[in-house]
Structure formats: structure tokens, C-alpha cells
Amino acid sequence: MTDTNTEAPAAPLFTELGLEPDVLATLEALGYEEPTPIQVEAIPTLLSGRDVLGQAATGTGKTAAFALPLVQRIDADRRGVQALVLAPTRELAVQVAEATHRYGARRGVSVLAVYGGQPIDRQLRELRRGVNVVVGTPGRILDHIRRGSLDLSAVGYVVLDEADEMLDMGFIEDIETILTETPEGRQTALFSATFPPRIAQLAARHMSDPVRVTVRAPKLETPLVRQAAYVVPRPYKLEALARVLDLEAPTSAILFCRTRNEVDELNEALSVRGYRPEALHGGLNQAQRDRVMKRFREGTADLLIATDVAARGLDVEHVSHVINYDIPQTPEVYVHRIGRTGRAGREGTAITLVQPREQGLLRGIERVVGRPIEVARVPTVADLRARRVELLRSAIRETIEEDEFDGYRDIVASLADDYDPLDIAAAAAKLAADATRGEEPENEVEIPQWENRPQRSHDDTRGPRGRRDSYDGPGRDGPPRGRRPRADMTRLFIGVGRRRGIRPGDIVGAIVGEAKIPAEGIGAIEIADQFTLVEVAEEHADTVIRAMSRAAIKGRPVSIRRSHD
Ligand code: AMP
């Protein structure tokens, strides 16, 4: 039976947006199957030469929405900077530069990221060599303009990414100055999650008749399913997923990934770990699809890993779990995905893995779904062990109540002459446990924990979440900042947290004492269970890392490094 209820409206394909064959080939190689809503709207508009005001948060695919038209407009053989992207932080600048490089690789587009904190000499050298696209933080870009090392007179395309963040960080005047250095007739795209008046003014002054592009978010019904999310930094996602699967023990589950390549990678990784997954994506022909679906329906495979496109129109009645290995890029897609479970009055569970920087998307989904989504603690190996004990105990209890083990009484009776009955039963329980238990991991991977969030207001879109202690830096007023450090600050990861009784004062004391830097050089501190993130001024970052690697906090040596998330 094919289910029509879950059919999403047919979305345009990448081939219908006006992208050139080499760009389409790149997208194919990246495994992107279809454009996200913001891409559907922004790409043709930008390709037509119009200015765009886009409302979209991180995770919606907005980078590709502006970077694909951007790379298509670059003439790689021409000298001089042709496109400029401004981003609030070094991390975002690097990410956008990498994405732009990837999207433009087949066209030979050269991209440079410039940001504060990196030695300026290297940037000067690269700029002198000539690059097509510059992606940078406003402060450093202005620095280069003033030094005469960055000439924007040939720029035809400017992007302001996360404009509201740049506003919050006090970059707005720098941005205005930079824009006046670019030619009048340039095309401008501005992306922002929110549009406070100051951003609207900026747009009115520096953009010409922009088309407003918004990711639509109508209210949608959701079936009654248990919804949970785990906040997990990217490198820990697979381990976290494996533990969640072990804890939940789904009878049948669909796992969603964003791209075809991710589906294949996850399929392989889970197979290696002893699960029985099947992969379903747009790269399979009909016969292959049919085979996959047969194995899933018959239960030979209990996990189906799919892209949204491939899962469309699947004839699966009900699954116990829907797992978003990647958080969906819009609330609609979320609702559509979880509609696969909790059907016909049955219980269902929807689980979403969220990277720390994608938490904005999760809140967007909560708003549309109209229910909070619990952020749960990723199970530890000890939790899984406890869960297995609980399962074993209830299995034994059931077996006793069923009372169908006459054939085994003789064995126990014969052993009872020599051993204590309690020991016999315990040994039998161990045998049963060994027979069902998988390999115990030798070294437990410690997954950083973002704990349960208390209920919070929906318009609280920034600030550290949940029970993480946060501290906004010595002598600094104002609202707590989000998880992204200011452009001149760097976030460091320190491998101790609340569990070892760490408080902000310990961190400040250790850094000031050991690295001998002024307290003003320390920004926000977030203390999680097993680790701490602390912002320090970029100029002091290396000194702090060096000093702290030799030092101790609360009498224990600690690991410290730059945080990449
Ligand atoms: P962004 O919102 O730009 O930060 O993008 C979020 C993530 O989605 C990035 O990892 C992109 O590689 C990925 N992505 C962007 N567009 C698509 C698409 N059309 N299909 C699948 N993945 C995408």
C-alpha cells in the first residue's frame, strides 16, 4: 500500500534553478539530492541578478543558497576580487570559505578566508597572489582595506551572512564602511535569522529593491510521538547514535541523513558495528530499491537509512522509531519525517541528533510543532550496562512466571549437590547475558554532554542552554552571548567540567595564574558536565594553551585545545 499522506509536495530539482552543468555535477558528487526551501527561492533570484534579503538560520542550507550563484558568477581567469562575503566570526568565515571552495572547485574558483587572529602576513601574501572570493570578518577586512592590501573596486557580488549576529557584535559601522568601498552596481545578498530595525535600515541604504526570501513555517499537526533530541558535536555523532540505538532497541527504525553520501557512510559504519541497516537513496535503481524495501519489511534489516527524497512515498506502515541523524533543515521536513511513526494510535519515538551550532533549528522546529523537544543526556556505557541488567532481570522474571522450564530443573538439581543454588542461578544468568551481549567497548569514548534543558520561553533564542553554568566574563555586562565567540576571541576546550566540581572562578584563577594574562582577556565560560568551553582573546590563546598544558586545575592535569565546534 502506498501512503499518500506523507507525500511531500513536489519540490523543484537543482536542475530547474538555472545552475550550470559543472555546478550541478559538483552537487551530484556531494550527494545533495534536492534543494532546500531557501535554495529553491534564493538561487534563481540571485542568478537573475536581483538583490536578496534572506531570512534563514544556520542549517537551512543558506550557505549553498548564496554560494552556488556566487561561484557561477566568478570568472576564475580574471584577476581582482570579484566577490566578498562578510561573516560574524572566524569559525563561520572558515566554514563559508570551505563550502564556497567546494562548490566552485570545478570552475577553479579561488577563495580566501581572512579573520582576526590569523597572522596577517599569510593573508597579505595570498591577497597579493590574487583570489576570486574573499570571505572574512568585518574587522579584519577593514584592516586590509586600510592597509591597501584589499581592493574591492572589482567586486560584483557581496554577501552579508548572519547579519543580525554581526550587528550584535558591533560590526555594523565597519560593514557600512566596507560597503562604500564596493562598486555601486554590485549585487548584494543579506542573510539573517532575525530582522531588527537596524538590519532593515542597512538593507534599505545599501541594497537595491531586494527580493525578500523566507523559509516558510506554517503550523503543522504532529502525531503523538515521544520526541527527544541529543546535542552532540559532529565527531561524536556515530558513537552517540550507536548508544541511543542500544538504549532504545527499536523494532524498526528509519534513519534520515541529508545527503546520499552520508547515507552510504552511515550504512557502512553501522554495518561494521554489527547492526543490520539498509541504505535507500536516489542513486539506487528501482530493482535495488525493491530489494532494500523487501529486506526492511521482512525484518532482515531493522534499520533503514534514507534521504528525504528516497523516503518519499515509501510504503511502510509504521516504524517504532524515526531517527534524524542530521537535523532536518526545515520544520516541515521534520514533521514529515516523524509522521512515519506513532501511527494508528501506536506509540512512536522521534529522535534527533543536533550539533551544538544547529540548536537554533531545533528551537524553530519546537515553535512550529508547538511542543518542547526534550534534550536528553547521551547514554553512557554505564547507562547501557544498567539497561542490560534491567532487561535481563525482567526476562528472568517473565520466564519464571511462564513456568515452562521443567526440562532444566534436573540440571540445577544435579548441580545443587555441590553448589549454592544462588551461585547456580547467577552463573546461568551470566551465560544468558553473555549470549545476548555484544562486544563491550575497551575504551569508553567520553561524549561531551549537553543536558536536559529546563522549559524556557520560545523567544529566548540565544545563550547557553540548559543546566550548563554560564559566566559572561569578568567585568562584562549585557546579555549572555551565544555559543559562538566574538571575532577577536577564541574558544578553548578544557577537559574538566562540573563533575569535578569546576566553577568559573577555578577557570579564571587557573588561566590568570598560570598564563599570566589579564582577566579582561577571558570571555564567556560555559561549564558542562565533563568539559568546559572558555573564550580567551585570540592574542592570548596560544599562551594560555601552552601554560595550561603544563598546569593543573584543582590539582589535576587537564587537556586543553582550541574548540572546533
Ligand atoms: P548551512 O545552513 O549552510 O549551514 O548548511 C547546513 C548543512 O546542510 C551543510 O552541511 C550543507 O553541506 C548541507 N546542505 C546544504 N544544502 C543541502 C542540500 N540541498 N541537500 C543536502 N544537504 C545540504
Short mmCIF file of N, CA and C and ligand atoms in Angstrom, two decimals, residues 14 27 30-36 38-39 57-66 68 92 95 99 102-103 161-162 234 257-260 262 329 355 357-358 361, ligand 1:
data_model
loop_
_atom_site.label_atom_id
_atom_site.label_comp_id
_atom_site.label_asym_id
_atom_site.label_seq_id
_atom_site.Cartn_x
_atom_site.Cartn_y
_atom_site.Cartn_z
N PHE A 14 17.38 20.62 -8.47
CA PHE A 14 18.51 21.53 -8.68
C PHE A 14 18.61 21.93 -10.16
N LEU A 27 27.25 19.21 -7.16
CA LEU A 27 26.19 18.88 -6.19
C LEU A 27 25.91 17.39 -6.20
N LEU A 30 28.50 15.70 -4.30
CA LEU A 30 28.35 15.90 -2.85
C LEU A 30 27.17 15.10 -2.30
N GLY A 31 26.37 14.56 -3.20
CA GLY A 31 25.23 13.75 -2.74
C GLY A 31 24.02 14.58 -2.35
N TYR A 32 23.97 15.85 -2.75
CA TYR A 32 22.78 16.66 -2.48
C TYR A 32 21.70 16.21 -3.47
N GLU A 33 20.57 15.77 -2.98
CA GLU A 33 19.56 15.24 -3.90
C GLU A 33 18.58 16.30 -4.37
N GLU A 34 18.21 17.18 -3.48
CA GLU A 34 17.29 18.24 -3.91
C GLU A 34 17.55 19.50 -3.11
N PRO A 35 17.19 20.65 -3.68
CA PRO A 35 17.47 21.91 -2.98
C PRO A 35 16.60 22.08 -1.75
N THR A 36 17.11 22.76 -0.76
CA THR A 36 16.31 23.08 0.43
C THR A 36 15.42 24.28 0.06
N ILE A 38 15.12 27.30 1.12
CA ILE A 38 15.78 28.60 0.93
C ILE A 38 16.56 28.61 -0.38
N GLN A 39 17.07 27.46 -0.76
CA GLN A 39 17.81 27.36 -2.03
C GLN A 39 16.86 27.49 -3.21
N ALA A 57 18.11 30.52 9.19
CA ALA A 57 19.09 30.24 10.24
C ALA A 57 20.12 29.24 9.74
N THR A 58 21.14 29.03 10.54
CA THR A 58 22.15 28.02 10.23
C THR A 58 21.50 26.65 10.12
N GLY A 59 21.94 25.88 9.14
CA GLY A 59 21.40 24.53 9.00
C GLY A 59 20.31 24.43 7.95
N THR A 60 19.88 25.57 7.42
CA THR A 60 18.81 25.53 6.42
C THR A 60 19.37 25.37 5.01
N GLY A 61 20.69 25.37 4.90
CA GLY A 61 21.31 25.29 3.58
C GLY A 61 21.53 26.67 2.99
N LYS A 62 21.59 27.69 3.83
CA LYS A 62 21.69 29.05 3.30
C LYS A 62 23.05 29.32 2.65
N THR A 63 24.09 28.63 3.12
CA THR A 63 25.41 28.88 2.53
C THR A 63 25.38 28.54 1.04
N ALA A 64 24.86 27.37 0.72
CA ALA A 64 24.77 26.99 -0.69
C ALA A 64 23.82 27.93 -1.44
N ALA A 65 22.81 28.43 -0.73
CA ALA A 65 21.82 29.32 -1.38
C ALA A 65 22.50 30.56 -1.95
N PHE A 66 23.50 31.10 -1.24
CA PHE A 66 24.18 32.25 -1.83
C PHE A 66 25.49 31.88 -2.54
N LEU A 68 26.27 29.09 -4.34
CA LEU A 68 26.17 28.47 -5.67
C LEU A 68 26.03 29.55 -6.75
N LEU A 92 32.67 30.89 11.29
CA LEU A 92 31.74 30.92 10.17
C LEU A 92 32.48 31.30 8.88
N GLN A 95 34.14 28.26 7.62
CA GLN A 95 33.16 27.31 7.07
C GLN A 95 32.63 27.74 5.71
N ALA A 99 33.09 25.88 2.14
CA ALA A 99 31.93 25.48 1.33
C ALA A 99 32.03 26.11 -0.06
N ARG A 102 34.49 24.36 -2.12
CA ARG A 102 33.96 23.06 -2.58
C ARG A 102 33.01 23.25 -3.76
N TYR A 103 32.08 24.21 -3.60
CA TYR A 103 31.08 24.41 -4.66
C TYR A 103 31.72 24.90 -5.95
N ASP A 161 26.48 37.60 5.72
CA ASP A 161 25.94 36.37 6.29
C ASP A 161 25.73 36.56 7.79
N GLU A 162 24.61 36.09 8.30
CA GLU A 162 24.26 36.24 9.71
C GLU A 162 24.40 37.70 10.14
N ARG A 234 29.82 17.08 16.12
CA ARG A 234 29.92 16.19 14.96
C ARG A 234 30.79 14.95 15.15
N CYS A 257 19.32 10.98 6.78
CA CYS A 257 20.53 11.79 6.60
C CYS A 257 20.25 12.83 5.52
N ARG A 258 21.11 13.86 5.48
CA ARG A 258 20.89 14.92 4.50
C ARG A 258 21.29 14.53 3.09
N THR A 259 22.40 13.84 2.97
CA THR A 259 22.89 13.56 1.62
C THR A 259 23.05 12.06 1.39
N ARG A 260 23.11 11.74 0.11
CA ARG A 260 23.31 10.37 -0.32
C ARG A 260 24.63 9.82 0.24
N GLU A 262 26.16 10.71 2.91
CA GLU A 262 26.05 10.44 4.35
C GLU A 262 25.27 9.14 4.60
N GLN A 329 16.33 20.40 7.78
CA GLN A 329 16.62 21.80 7.55
C GLN A 329 15.41 22.71 7.68
N GLN A 355 23.78 19.14 16.18
CA GLN A 355 25.10 19.66 16.53
C GLN A 355 24.91 20.94 17.33
N ARG A 357 25.90 23.87 17.11
CA ARG A 357 25.59 25.11 16.40
C ARG A 357 24.24 25.06 15.67
N GLU A 358 23.61 23.90 15.65
CA GLU A 358 22.31 23.80 14.98
C GLU A 358 21.14 23.93 15.94
N LEU A 361 17.94 25.65 14.88
CA LEU A 361 16.98 24.90 14.05
C LEU A 361 16.03 24.11 14.94
P1 AMP B 1 24.04 25.71 6.19
O1 AMP B 1 22.65 26.07 6.58
O2 AMP B 1 24.51 26.48 5.03
O3 AMP B 1 24.98 25.81 7.38
O4 AMP B 1 24.05 24.18 5.70
C1 AMP B 1 23.80 23.11 6.57
C2 AMP B 1 24.30 21.77 6.03
O5 AMP B 1 23.44 21.27 5.02
C3 AMP B 1 25.67 21.79 5.41
O6 AMP B 1 26.38 20.69 5.98
C4 AMP B 1 25.46 21.54 3.93
O7 AMP B 1 26.51 20.78 3.38
C5 AMP B 1 24.16 20.78 3.90
N1 AMP B 1 23.34 21.07 2.72
C6 AMP B 1 23.10 22.29 2.15
N2 AMP B 1 22.26 22.17 1.11
C7 AMP B 1 21.92 20.87 1.02
C8 AMP B 1 21.05 20.12 0.15
N3 AMP B 1 20.36 20.71 -0.83
N4 AMP B 1 20.95 18.80 0.36
C9 AMP B 1 21.63 18.19 1.36
N5 AMP B 1 22.45 18.83 2.21
C10 AMP B 1 22.60 20.16 2.05
#
